[in-house]
Amino acid sequence: MNRKHALELRRGDAVQTQMHFARKGVVTPEMEHVARAEQVPVEAIRDELARGKLVIPANIHHVELEPMGIGMSLRCKINANIGNSQVTGDASTELEKLRVSIECGADTVMDLSTGGDIDGIRKAIIEASPVPLGTVPIYQAMERHESVATMTADDILQLIEHQAKQGVDYMTLHAGLLREHLPLAKRRLTGIVSRGGAIMAQWMLEHGAQNPIYERWDDILDICARHDVTVSAGDGLRPGSLHDASDSAQFAELKVLGELARRARDKEVQIMIEGPGHVPFDQIEMNVRRQIEECDGAPFYVLGPLVTDIGAGHDHITSAIGGTMAAFAGAAMLCYVTPKEHLGLPDLDDVRAGIVAHKIAAHAADIARKRPGARDRDDAMSRARYGFDWEKQFELALDPQTARSMHAQTAGKECTLESDYCSMCGPRFCAMKVNKALRAV
Amino acid sequence: MNRKHALELRRGDAVQTQMHFARKGVVTPEMEHVARAEQVPVEAIRDELARGKLVIPANIHHVELEPMGIGMSLRCKINANIGNSQVTGDASTELEKLRVSIECGADTVMDLSTGGDIDGIRKAIIEASPVPLGTVPIYQAMERHESVATMTADDILQLIEHQAKQGVDYMTLHAGLLREHLPLAKRRLTGIVSRGGAIMAQWMLEHGAQNPIYERWDDILDICARHDVTVSAGDGLRPGSLHDASDSAQFAELKVLGELARRARDKEVQIMIEGPGHVPFDQIEMNVRRQIEECDGAPFYVLGPLVTDIGAGHDHITSAIGGTMAAFAGAAMLCYVTPKEHLGLPDLDDVRAGIVAHKIAAHAADIARKRPGARDRDDAMSRARYGFDWEKQFELALDPQTARSMHAQTAGKECTLESDYCSMCGPRFCAMKVNKALRAV
């Protein structure tokens, strides 16, 4: 869609958020776009936006955006993290990761760059991205300062405003981790594993003061309201191991996130809430229910959760398992985890593997929650499978490229695309084939 | 353990099953071995064996076996399928798959060979395998006959006895799919997808008679009793698509499987029950509960279940997601699915990927069910992670080789095994490192 015209029409309002217009009863072109994509009546989108149960991250400066919605009543979304670290990665690498992420089906992308030309990389990504872009502004603040000691609250706010003006659609802000929570984290096996959380903790200790993002929450919300930046309330105390899951530190922060969500709504700022992390499979549903309760149904955006700590090299799988359960229980968006999690910076293949695994998780949950039309593609695939239509099967697969190349690996001469069997069973043992004979009887 | 001596001591009994001895109150060395491995009192093992809630697949001719137990009260197990098809694979390939399967942690292995020197491959695998070996005897029967028309019930029984004498520890027997079920399968989107099920269906139609394995069930149980072959009651009507899941065909067969389980127990033959297949995530728990109810708690051995039909190329992940839920709900063993499922015969890399994905699933369920000691390795891993002990992390990972090589990929000069950071975050942004600084304050 072309947002330019829509944005000009509502230029007069001091508050530019989709929530603001929803509360005024206005249906924006962004809402219409989301309603069409989700096969949901636009009034339902508007009502859920007004009540804070759904967000449309759409910064007014990100003109080329194709708006999308995040909320429990919509298809479960997935986010891919890109961005360099201080050790590896530059702008061209990150743009290539963006391209691959969108091609593989990422619904949003977060640029987590922490080194090099952070500003230039972000600018290039926003211009190239039709999907909402998220950032963690504190990373750039850290990059500008030798240590947290020289960083002021004003520095942080300036960067939030700077990124808001650049067109960032949503920002992770670690405002829920308070000074009084720090002793709770000391009892943990893996302490604070959130980078943003660790930086805020260090800041509070160095300055002997309360979390500056929490302290300046109203000022930050005013910036977000002007540019329609959706807040993604970070969980700085998310557990980094099964041992630390669902502990008093995590839930103390969640209570504050609920308070921050209410204050955001009071200023008509869109907000979603981030969640763990590492969580045993049996605790995931409880975690989602608790978030819904504490935050009045604000969309829940979870990282994983990872259901074991020993999956290194395959953590896209441990995460997809936990993510399916979380999304089934009501999480609105899954942050992908790649096979390189805990080991290194993901390359293009890792990005692909991470996205596909989480597309599977989100899709499985959409089916399990019986979202409209969720199973249509599965039924079409099964029909193609039953009909030995290999081309159609590749086309309908979540990852057509891999499906095609794997089939080709063992197909060869004896078993081609025209064969009504594959190398798994061979010509005489194919159950599907025998079955066809059965039908004819 | 050395089974030779133990087997000689009890040579006198006509019925040689672990269940028989358990019912007599005897504690066999096999039971002791399992009790030690599972950290469970041996009396509990014996009692569950006697009640049919646990099996120890241990053919008396498989002398070099290291016995293991399968049951809801024990660690969840995983099976890896190997075996050639008529199109690809020979003995040396399959022995290499066996080696890799065991190295990666498969608890049992099924040889599903359907072509070439089936007998020779099986003999070689039994001799080389310390884990229980399973087969599907009807595959060999099919290989011997041009069509089902010339195959008799006696032919099938002869092969079951032949394989029992060779030392096969458990056999999938498709006895539950009856003539009267066939009309139910005709309503399906993907009909019958189980190879064994399709063969039995074809047999019944060709001969105009009832399922011969069902008809001769008592004779078959007598063979199993003599050699202690554990029955794995096959689900010939398992759904091959989400559309067909939990339908009347599937549950009609399940009812018969319950009857077959009771008859097996009457003859003191060990039995477990196979389960689906393709099942939406929200139906998995119901499926497990229903199996437990219908089959009086006989161990449930599930294939997947796959939670979407469109994961081709990544079906080890769709299966691991469903498998975690199934095992959490009470399934005792997961049959692995490889990335090549629906596309071709798995190679060594696929076998590896399939096993690791299902080890993750089984382990996540063990943690969620709070099995004794299940989280110890996770806690040790988290401690190693917190302490930047990379070597220890690789060692504790479910797949050390992949973890090590992935770390090495991005580590390089700036970030070595001695570094207290990795390339994911770089030296200044590592939350773990910041956290350590926090503790010192």
mmCIF file with all atom_site columns, N, CA and C in Angstrom, chain A residues 85-86 142 145 188 192-193 195 205 241 282 308-310 314 340 345 370 378 381-382 398-399 409 423 428-429 431 435 438-439, chain B residues 85-86 142 145 188 192-193 195 205 241 282 308-310 314 340 345 370 378 381-382 398-399 409 423 428-429 431 435 438-439:
data_model
loop_
_atom_site.group_PDB
_atom_site.id
_atom_site.type_symbol
_atom_site.label_atom_id
_atom_site.label_alt_id
_atom_site.label_comp_id
_atom_site.label_asym_id
_atom_site.label_entity_id
_atom_site.label_seq_id
_atom_site.pdbx_PDB_ins_code
_atom_site.Cartn_x
_atom_site.Cartn_y
_atom_site.Cartn_z
_atom_site.occupancy
_atom_site.B_iso_or_equiv
_atom_site.pdbx_formal_charge
_atom_site.auth_seq_id
_atom_site.auth_comp_id
_atom_site.auth_asym_id
_atom_site.auth_atom_id
_atom_site.pdbx_PDB_model_num
ATOM 1   N N  . SER A 1 85  ? 27.642  -7.550  15.146 1.00 0.00 ? 85  SER A N  1
ATOM 2   C CA . SER A 1 85  ? 28.137  -7.389  16.507 1.00 0.00 ? 85  SER A CA 1
ATOM 3   C C  . SER A 1 85  ? 29.412  -6.591  16.388 1.00 0.00 ? 85  SER A C  1
ATOM 4   N N  . GLN A 1 86  ? 30.077  -6.340  17.519 1.00 0.00 ? 86  GLN A N  1
ATOM 5   C CA . GLN A 1 86  ? 31.327  -5.580  17.433 1.00 0.00 ? 86  GLN A CA 1
ATOM 6   C C  . GLN A 1 86  ? 32.430  -6.403  16.783 1.00 0.00 ? 86  GLN A C  1
ATOM 7   N N  . MET A 1 142 ? 25.027  2.539   24.226 1.00 0.00 ? 142 MET A N  1
ATOM 8   C CA . MET A 1 142 ? 26.239  1.911   24.756 1.00 0.00 ? 142 MET A CA 1
ATOM 9   C C  . MET A 1 142 ? 27.406  2.073   23.800 1.00 0.00 ? 142 MET A C  1
ATOM 10  N N  . HIS A 1 145 ? 29.179  5.370   24.263 1.00 0.00 ? 145 HIS A N  1
ATOM 11  C CA . HIS A 1 145 ? 29.827  5.681   25.531 1.00 0.00 ? 145 HIS A CA 1
ATOM 12  C C  . HIS A 1 145 ? 30.842  4.615   25.910 1.00 0.00 ? 145 HIS A C  1
ATOM 13  N N  . ARG A 1 188 ? 20.220  -16.327 41.085 1.00 0.00 ? 188 ARG A N  1
ATOM 14  C CA . ARG A 1 188 ? 20.056  -17.156 39.888 1.00 0.00 ? 188 ARG A CA 1
ATOM 15  C C  . ARG A 1 188 ? 21.293  -17.957 39.494 1.00 0.00 ? 188 ARG A C  1
ATOM 16  N N  . ILE A 1 192 ? 21.505  -12.284 34.862 1.00 0.00 ? 192 ILE A N  1
ATOM 17  C CA . ILE A 1 192 ? 20.796  -11.520 33.837 1.00 0.00 ? 192 ILE A CA 1
ATOM 18  C C  . ILE A 1 192 ? 21.401  -11.871 32.485 1.00 0.00 ? 192 ILE A C  1
ATOM 19  N N  . VAL A 1 193 ? 20.613  -12.402 31.572 1.00 0.00 ? 193 VAL A N  1
ATOM 20  C CA . VAL A 1 193 ? 21.153  -12.786 30.261 1.00 0.00 ? 193 VAL A CA 1
ATOM 21  C C  . VAL A 1 193 ? 20.699  -11.848 29.145 1.00 0.00 ? 193 VAL A C  1
ATOM 22  N N  . ARG A 1 195 ? 20.844  -8.658  27.151 1.00 0.00 ? 195 ARG A N  1
ATOM 23  C CA . ARG A 1 195 ? 21.888  -7.640  27.029 1.00 0.00 ? 195 ARG A CA 1
ATOM 24  C C  . ARG A 1 195 ? 21.389  -6.298  27.542 1.00 0.00 ? 195 ARG A C  1
ATOM 25  N N  . LEU A 1 205 ? 23.521  0.430   39.103 1.00 0.00 ? 205 LEU A N  1
ATOM 26  C CA . LEU A 1 205 ? 24.545  0.233   40.125 1.00 0.00 ? 205 LEU A CA 1
ATOM 27  C C  . LEU A 1 205 ? 25.586  1.343   40.079 1.00 0.00 ? 205 LEU A C  1
ATOM 28  N N  . SER A 1 241 ? 18.116  -19.815 31.785 1.00 0.00 ? 241 SER A N  1
ATOM 29  C CA . SER A 1 241 ? 18.292  -21.258 32.008 1.00 0.00 ? 241 SER A CA 1
ATOM 30  C C  . SER A 1 241 ? 16.991  -21.795 32.599 1.00 0.00 ? 241 SER A C  1
ATOM 31  N N  . ASP A 1 282 ? 6.421   -27.630 30.622 1.00 0.00 ? 282 ASP A N  1
ATOM 32  C CA . ASP A 1 282 ? 5.200   -27.650 31.448 1.00 0.00 ? 282 ASP A CA 1
ATOM 33  C C  . ASP A 1 282 ? 4.872   -26.291 32.067 1.00 0.00 ? 282 ASP A C  1
ATOM 34  N N  . THR A 1 308 ? 14.956  -26.720 26.659 1.00 0.00 ? 308 THR A N  1
ATOM 35  C CA . THR A 1 308 ? 16.103  -27.368 27.305 1.00 0.00 ? 308 THR A CA 1
ATOM 36  C C  . THR A 1 308 ? 17.316  -26.467 27.105 1.00 0.00 ? 308 THR A C  1
ATOM 37  N N  . ASP A 1 309 ? 18.318  -26.619 27.980 1.00 0.00 ? 309 ASP A N  1
ATOM 38  C CA . ASP A 1 309 ? 19.532  -25.793 27.888 1.00 0.00 ? 309 ASP A CA 1
ATOM 39  C C  . ASP A 1 309 ? 20.637  -26.484 27.098 1.00 0.00 ? 309 ASP A C  1
ATOM 40  N N  . ILE A 1 310 ? 20.418  -27.743 26.687 1.00 0.00 ? 310 ILE A N  1
ATOM 41  C CA . ILE A 1 310 ? 21.541  -28.494 26.109 1.00 0.00 ? 310 ILE A CA 1
ATOM 42  C C  . ILE A 1 310 ? 21.409  -28.700 24.599 1.00 0.00 ? 310 ILE A C  1
ATOM 43  N N  . HIS A 1 314 ? 21.382  -26.620 17.825 1.00 0.00 ? 314 HIS A N  1
ATOM 44  C CA . HIS A 1 314 ? 20.029  -26.952 17.328 1.00 0.00 ? 314 HIS A CA 1
ATOM 45  C C  . HIS A 1 314 ? 18.977  -26.151 18.088 1.00 0.00 ? 314 HIS A C  1
ATOM 46  N N  . LYS A 1 340 ? 22.715  -21.089 15.716 1.00 0.00 ? 340 LYS A N  1
ATOM 47  C CA . LYS A 1 340 ? 23.960  -20.556 16.303 1.00 0.00 ? 340 LYS A CA 1
ATOM 48  C C  . LYS A 1 340 ? 23.757  -19.945 17.687 1.00 0.00 ? 340 LYS A C  1
ATOM 49  N N  . LEU A 1 345 ? 27.512  -15.480 16.004 1.00 0.00 ? 345 LEU A N  1
ATOM 50  C CA . LEU A 1 345 ? 26.614  -14.650 15.208 1.00 0.00 ? 345 LEU A CA 1
ATOM 51  C C  . LEU A 1 345 ? 26.096  -15.466 14.023 1.00 0.00 ? 345 LEU A C  1
ATOM 52  N N  . LYS A 1 370 ? -7.244  -22.923 15.542 1.00 0.00 ? 370 LYS A N  1
ATOM 53  C CA . LYS A 1 370 ? -8.329  -22.899 14.549 1.00 0.00 ? 370 LYS A CA 1
ATOM 54  C C  . LYS A 1 370 ? -8.563  -21.516 13.961 1.00 0.00 ? 370 LYS A C  1
ATOM 55  N N  . ASP A 1 378 ? -2.242  -26.797 4.223  1.00 0.00 ? 378 ASP A N  1
ATOM 56  C CA . ASP A 1 378 ? -1.941  -28.184 4.602  1.00 0.00 ? 378 ASP A CA 1
ATOM 57  C C  . ASP A 1 378 ? -2.810  -29.153 3.817  1.00 0.00 ? 378 ASP A C  1
ATOM 58  N N  . MET A 1 381 ? -1.614  -29.356 0.331  1.00 0.00 ? 381 MET A N  1
ATOM 59  C CA . MET A 1 381 ? -0.390  -30.159 0.294  1.00 0.00 ? 381 MET A CA 1
ATOM 60  C C  . MET A 1 381 ? -0.712  -31.646 0.348  1.00 0.00 ? 381 MET A C  1
ATOM 61  N N  . SER A 1 382 ? -1.613  -32.026 1.224  1.00 0.00 ? 382 SER A N  1
ATOM 62  C CA . SER A 1 382 ? -1.947  -33.443 1.366  1.00 0.00 ? 382 SER A CA 1
ATOM 63  C C  . SER A 1 382 ? -2.604  -33.967 0.093  1.00 0.00 ? 382 SER A C  1
ATOM 64  N N  . LEU A 1 398 ? 6.637   -24.953 3.098  1.00 0.00 ? 398 LEU A N  1
ATOM 65  C CA . LEU A 1 398 ? 7.078   -23.705 3.731  1.00 0.00 ? 398 LEU A CA 1
ATOM 66  C C  . LEU A 1 398 ? 8.439   -23.283 3.195  1.00 0.00 ? 398 LEU A C  1
ATOM 67  N N  . ASP A 1 399 ? 9.251   -24.246 2.786  1.00 0.00 ? 399 ASP A N  1
ATOM 68  C CA . ASP A 1 399 ? 10.583  -23.969 2.266  1.00 0.00 ? 399 ASP A CA 1
ATOM 69  C C  . ASP A 1 399 ? 10.752  -24.760 0.967  1.00 0.00 ? 399 ASP A C  1
ATOM 70  N N  . GLN A 1 409 ? 17.986  -35.093 -4.423 1.00 0.00 ? 409 GLN A N  1
ATOM 71  C CA . GLN A 1 409 ? 19.163  -35.819 -3.923 1.00 0.00 ? 409 GLN A CA 1
ATOM 72  C C  . GLN A 1 409 ? 19.062  -37.321 -4.118 1.00 0.00 ? 409 GLN A C  1
ATOM 73  N N  . SER A 1 423 ? 12.056  -42.384 -3.457 1.00 0.00 ? 423 SER A N  1
ATOM 74  C CA . SER A 1 423 ? 13.111  -43.313 -3.059 1.00 0.00 ? 423 SER A CA 1
ATOM 75  C C  . SER A 1 423 ? 12.952  -43.793 -1.621 1.00 0.00 ? 423 SER A C  1
ATOM 76  N N  . ARG A 1 428 ? 7.431   -50.520 -5.391 1.00 0.00 ? 428 ARG A N  1
ATOM 77  C CA . ARG A 1 428 ? 6.450   -51.526 -5.005 1.00 0.00 ? 428 ARG A CA 1
ATOM 78  C C  . ARG A 1 428 ? 5.862   -51.289 -3.617 1.00 0.00 ? 428 ARG A C  1
ATOM 79  N N  . PHE A 1 429 ? 6.556   -50.512 -2.788 1.00 0.00 ? 429 PHE A N  1
ATOM 80  C CA . PHE A 1 429 ? 6.129   -50.401 -1.396 1.00 0.00 ? 429 PHE A CA 1
ATOM 81  C C  . PHE A 1 429 ? 5.420   -49.109 -1.028 1.00 0.00 ? 429 PHE A C  1
ATOM 82  N N  . ALA A 1 431 ? 2.923   -46.777 0.077  1.00 0.00 ? 431 ALA A N  1
ATOM 83  C CA . ALA A 1 431 ? 1.579   -46.936 0.642  1.00 0.00 ? 431 ALA A CA 1
ATOM 84  C C  . ALA A 1 431 ? 0.571   -46.101 -0.126 1.00 0.00 ? 431 ALA A C  1
ATOM 85  N N  . ASN A 1 435 ? -2.668  -47.615 -1.885 1.00 0.00 ? 435 ASN A N  1
ATOM 86  C CA . ASN A 1 435 ? -3.912  -47.015 -1.488 1.00 0.00 ? 435 ASN A CA 1
ATOM 87  C C  . ASN A 1 435 ? -4.801  -46.624 -2.662 1.00 0.00 ? 435 ASN A C  1
ATOM 88  N N  . LEU A 1 438 ? -6.448  -49.479 -3.905 1.00 0.00 ? 438 LEU A N  1
ATOM 89  C CA . LEU A 1 438 ? -7.560  -49.811 -3.019 1.00 0.00 ? 438 LEU A CA 1
ATOM 90  C C  . LEU A 1 438 ? -8.828  -49.078 -3.415 1.00 0.00 ? 438 LEU A C  1
ATOM 91  N N  . ARG A 1 439 ? -8.666  -47.800 -3.696 1.00 0.00 ? 439 ARG A N  1
ATOM 92  C CA . ARG A 1 439 ? -9.839  -46.977 -4.016 1.00 0.00 ? 439 ARG A CA 1
ATOM 93  C C  . ARG A 1 439 ? -10.552 -47.479 -5.264 1.00 0.00 ? 439 ARG A C  1
ATOM 94  N N  . SER B 1 85  ? 15.676  -49.208 0.752  1.00 0.00 ? 85  SER B N  1
ATOM 95  C CA . SER B 1 85  ? 14.420  -49.377 0.019  1.00 0.00 ? 85  SER B CA 1
ATOM 96  C C  . SER B 1 85  ? 14.773  -50.192 -1.216 1.00 0.00 ? 85  SER B C  1
ATOM 97  N N  . GLN B 1 86  ? 13.770  -50.426 -2.068 1.00 0.00 ? 86  GLN B N  1
ATOM 98  C CA . GLN B 1 86  ? 14.082  -51.180 -3.283 1.00 0.00 ? 86  GLN B CA 1
ATOM 99  C C  . GLN B 1 86  ? 14.916  -50.348 -4.239 1.00 0.00 ? 86  GLN B C  1
ATOM 100 N N  . MET B 1 142 ? 6.349   -59.361 1.729  1.00 0.00 ? 142 MET B N  1
ATOM 101 C CA . MET B 1 142 ? 6.029   -58.718 0.456  1.00 0.00 ? 142 MET B CA 1
ATOM 102 C C  . MET B 1 142 ? 7.164   -58.868 -0.539 1.00 0.00 ? 142 MET B C  1
ATOM 103 N N  . HIS B 1 145 ? 7.046   -62.157 -2.364 1.00 0.00 ? 145 HIS B N  1
ATOM 104 C CA . HIS B 1 145 ? 5.913   -62.465 -3.225 1.00 0.00 ? 145 HIS B CA 1
ATOM 105 C C  . HIS B 1 145 ? 5.717   -61.387 -4.277 1.00 0.00 ? 145 HIS B C  1
ATOM 106 N N  . ARG B 1 188 ? -11.174 -40.568 3.595  1.00 0.00 ? 188 ARG B N  1
ATOM 107 C CA . ARG B 1 188 ? -10.033 -39.743 3.969  1.00 0.00 ? 188 ARG B CA 1
ATOM 108 C C  . ARG B 1 188 ? -9.439  -38.942 2.822  1.00 0.00 ? 188 ARG B C  1
ATOM 109 N N  . ILE B 1 192 ? -4.817  -44.576 3.380  1.00 0.00 ? 192 ILE B N  1
ATOM 110 C CA . ILE B 1 192 ? -3.930  -45.331 4.263  1.00 0.00 ? 192 ILE B CA 1
ATOM 111 C C  . ILE B 1 192 ? -2.495  -44.975 3.900  1.00 0.00 ? 192 ILE B C  1
ATOM 112 N N  . VAL B 1 193 ? -1.734  -44.441 4.846  1.00 0.00 ? 193 VAL B N  1
ATOM 113 C CA . VAL B 1 193 ? -0.348  -44.048 4.537  1.00 0.00 ? 193 VAL B CA 1
ATOM 114 C C  . VAL B 1 193 ? 0.668   -44.980 5.167  1.00 0.00 ? 193 VAL B C  1
ATOM 115 N N  . ARG B 1 195 ? 2.668   -48.175 5.361  1.00 0.00 ? 195 ARG B N  1
ATOM 116 C CA . ARG B 1 195 ? 2.983   -49.187 4.349  1.00 0.00 ? 195 ARG B CA 1
ATOM 117 C C  . ARG B 1 195 ? 2.408   -50.528 4.755  1.00 0.00 ? 195 ARG B C  1
ATOM 118 N N  . LEU B 1 205 ? -8.594  -57.305 0.655  1.00 0.00 ? 205 LEU B N  1
ATOM 119 C CA . LEU B 1 205 ? -9.425  -57.108 -0.535 1.00 0.00 ? 205 LEU B CA 1
ATOM 120 C C  . LEU B 1 205 ? -9.190  -58.217 -1.551 1.00 0.00 ? 205 LEU B C  1
ATOM 121 N N  . SER B 1 241 ? -2.418  -37.034 7.271  1.00 0.00 ? 241 SER B N  1
ATOM 122 C CA . SER B 1 241 ? -2.608  -35.595 7.065  1.00 0.00 ? 241 SER B CA 1
ATOM 123 C C  . SER B 1 241 ? -3.405  -35.053 8.243  1.00 0.00 ? 241 SER B C  1
ATOM 124 N N  . ASP B 1 282 ? -3.331  -29.247 19.017 1.00 0.00 ? 282 ASP B N  1
ATOM 125 C CA . ASP B 1 282 ? -4.358  -29.241 20.071 1.00 0.00 ? 282 ASP B CA 1
ATOM 126 C C  . ASP B 1 282 ? -5.011  -30.604 20.287 1.00 0.00 ? 282 ASP B C  1
ATOM 127 N N  . THR B 1 308 ? 2.074   -30.116 11.292 1.00 0.00 ? 308 THR B N  1
ATOM 128 C CA . THR B 1 308 ? 1.632   -29.465 10.059 1.00 0.00 ? 308 THR B CA 1
ATOM 129 C C  . THR B 1 308 ? 2.031   -30.361 8.891  1.00 0.00 ? 308 THR B C  1
ATOM 130 N N  . ASP B 1 309 ? 1.354   -30.210 7.765  1.00 0.00 ? 309 ASP B N  1
ATOM 131 C CA . ASP B 1 309 ? 1.657   -31.027 6.585  1.00 0.00 ? 309 ASP B CA 1
ATOM 132 C C  . ASP B 1 309 ? 2.620   -30.340 5.624  1.00 0.00 ? 309 ASP B C  1
ATOM 133 N N  . ILE B 1 310 ? 2.971   -29.057 5.917  1.00 0.00 ? 310 ILE B N  1
ATOM 134 C CA . ILE B 1 310 ? 3.727   -28.301 4.915  1.00 0.00 ? 310 ILE B CA 1
ATOM 135 C C  . ILE B 1 310 ? 5.191   -28.097 5.299  1.00 0.00 ? 310 ILE B C  1
ATOM 136 N N  . HIS B 1 314 ? 11.868  -30.149 6.484  1.00 0.00 ? 314 HIS B N  1
ATOM 137 C CA . HIS B 1 314 ? 12.113  -29.817 7.901  1.00 0.00 ? 314 HIS B CA 1
ATOM 138 C C  . HIS B 1 314 ? 11.189  -30.631 8.800  1.00 0.00 ? 314 HIS B C  1
ATOM 139 N N  . LYS B 1 340 ? 14.200  -35.666 5.531  1.00 0.00 ? 340 LYS B N  1
ATOM 140 C CA . LYS B 1 340 ? 13.851  -36.195 4.201  1.00 0.00 ? 340 LYS B CA 1
ATOM 141 C C  . LYS B 1 340 ? 12.451  -36.822 4.151  1.00 0.00 ? 340 LYS B C  1
ATOM 142 N N  . LEU B 1 345 ? 14.777  -41.264 0.733  1.00 0.00 ? 345 LEU B N  1
ATOM 143 C CA . LEU B 1 345 ? 15.412  -42.091 1.753  1.00 0.00 ? 345 LEU B CA 1
ATOM 144 C C  . LEU B 1 345 ? 16.489  -41.280 2.474  1.00 0.00 ? 345 LEU B C  1
ATOM 145 N N  . LYS B 1 370 ? 9.197   -33.982 35.069 1.00 0.00 ? 370 LYS B N  1
ATOM 146 C CA . LYS B 1 370 ? 9.995   -33.985 36.311 1.00 0.00 ? 370 LYS B CA 1
ATOM 147 C C  . LYS B 1 370 ? 10.541  -35.371 36.637 1.00 0.00 ? 370 LYS B C  1
ATOM 148 N N  . ASP B 1 378 ? 21.196  -30.022 32.105 1.00 0.00 ? 378 ASP B N  1
ATOM 149 C CA . ASP B 1 378 ? 20.866  -28.637 31.754 1.00 0.00 ? 378 ASP B CA 1
ATOM 150 C C  . ASP B 1 378 ? 21.485  -27.670 32.748 1.00 0.00 ? 378 ASP B C  1
ATOM 151 N N  . MET B 1 381 ? 25.126  -27.458 32.160 1.00 0.00 ? 381 MET B N  1
ATOM 152 C CA . MET B 1 381 ? 25.366  -26.657 30.967 1.00 0.00 ? 381 MET B CA 1
ATOM 153 C C  . MET B 1 381 ? 25.251  -25.164 31.287 1.00 0.00 ? 381 MET B C  1
ATOM 154 N N  . SER B 1 382 ? 24.234  -24.803 32.031 1.00 0.00 ? 382 SER B N  1
ATOM 155 C CA . SER B 1 382 ? 24.027  -23.390 32.344 1.00 0.00 ? 382 SER B CA 1
ATOM 156 C C  . SER B 1 382 ? 25.167  -22.859 33.206 1.00 0.00 ? 382 SER B C  1
ATOM 157 N N  . LEU B 1 398 ? 23.843  -31.830 23.553 1.00 0.00 ? 398 LEU B N  1
ATOM 158 C CA . LEU B 1 398 ? 23.303  -33.074 22.998 1.00 0.00 ? 398 LEU B CA 1
ATOM 159 C C  . LEU B 1 398 ? 24.058  -33.484 21.745 1.00 0.00 ? 398 LEU B C  1
ATOM 160 N N  . ASP B 1 399 ? 24.605  -32.509 21.022 1.00 0.00 ? 399 ASP B N  1
ATOM 161 C CA . ASP B 1 399 ? 25.354  -32.774 19.796 1.00 0.00 ? 399 ASP B CA 1
ATOM 162 C C  . ASP B 1 399 ? 26.662  -31.981 19.850 1.00 0.00 ? 399 ASP B C  1
ATOM 163 N N  . GLN B 1 409 ? 33.193  -21.637 13.716 1.00 0.00 ? 409 GLN B N  1
ATOM 164 C CA . GLN B 1 409 ? 32.901  -20.905 12.470 1.00 0.00 ? 409 GLN B CA 1
ATOM 165 C C  . GLN B 1 409 ? 33.065  -19.405 12.607 1.00 0.00 ? 409 GLN B C  1
ATOM 166 N N  . SER B 1 423 ? 31.168  -14.340 19.409 1.00 0.00 ? 423 SER B N  1
ATOM 167 C CA . SER B 1 423 ? 30.947  -13.402 18.312 1.00 0.00 ? 423 SER B CA 1
ATOM 168 C C  . SER B 1 423 ? 29.491  -12.946 18.217 1.00 0.00 ? 423 SER B C  1
ATOM 169 N N  . ARG B 1 428 ? 32.246  -6.280  24.311 1.00 0.00 ? 428 ARG B N  1
ATOM 170 C CA . ARG B 1 428 ? 31.696  -5.269  25.224 1.00 0.00 ? 428 ARG B CA 1
ATOM 171 C C  . ARG B 1 428 ? 30.238  -5.503  25.582 1.00 0.00 ? 428 ARG B C  1
ATOM 172 N N  . PHE B 1 429 ? 29.534  -6.293  24.736 1.00 0.00 ? 429 PHE B N  1
ATOM 173 C CA . PHE B 1 429 ? 28.091  -6.399  24.920 1.00 0.00 ? 429 PHE B CA 1
ATOM 174 C C  . PHE B 1 429 ? 27.607  -7.681  25.566 1.00 0.00 ? 429 PHE B C  1
ATOM 175 N N  . ALA B 1 431 ? 26.105  -10.019 27.831 1.00 0.00 ? 431 ALA B N  1
ATOM 176 C CA . ALA B 1 431 ? 25.303  -9.879  29.044 1.00 0.00 ? 431 ALA B CA 1
ATOM 177 C C  . ALA B 1 431 ? 25.894  -10.721 30.170 1.00 0.00 ? 431 ALA B C  1
ATOM 178 N N  . ASN B 1 435 ? 27.064  -9.230  33.662 1.00 0.00 ? 435 ASN B N  1
ATOM 179 C CA . ASN B 1 435 ? 26.457  -9.830  34.818 1.00 0.00 ? 435 ASN B CA 1
ATOM 180 C C  . ASN B 1 435 ? 27.467  -10.224 35.888 1.00 0.00 ? 435 ASN B C  1
ATOM 181 N N  . LEU B 1 438 ? 28.371  -7.377  37.729 1.00 0.00 ? 438 LEU B N  1
ATOM 182 C CA . LEU B 1 438 ? 27.310  -7.051  38.679 1.00 0.00 ? 438 LEU B CA 1
ATOM 183 C C  . LEU B 1 438 ? 27.479  -7.785  40.001 1.00 0.00 ? 438 LEU B C  1
ATOM 184 N N  . ARG B 1 439 ? 27.806  -9.057  39.875 1.00 0.00 ? 439 ARG B N  1
ATOM 185 C CA . ARG B 1 439 ? 27.922  -9.880  41.089 1.00 0.00 ? 439 ARG B CA 1
ATOM 186 C C  . ARG B 1 439 ? 29.017  -9.370  42.010 1.00 0.00 ? 439 ARG B C  1
#
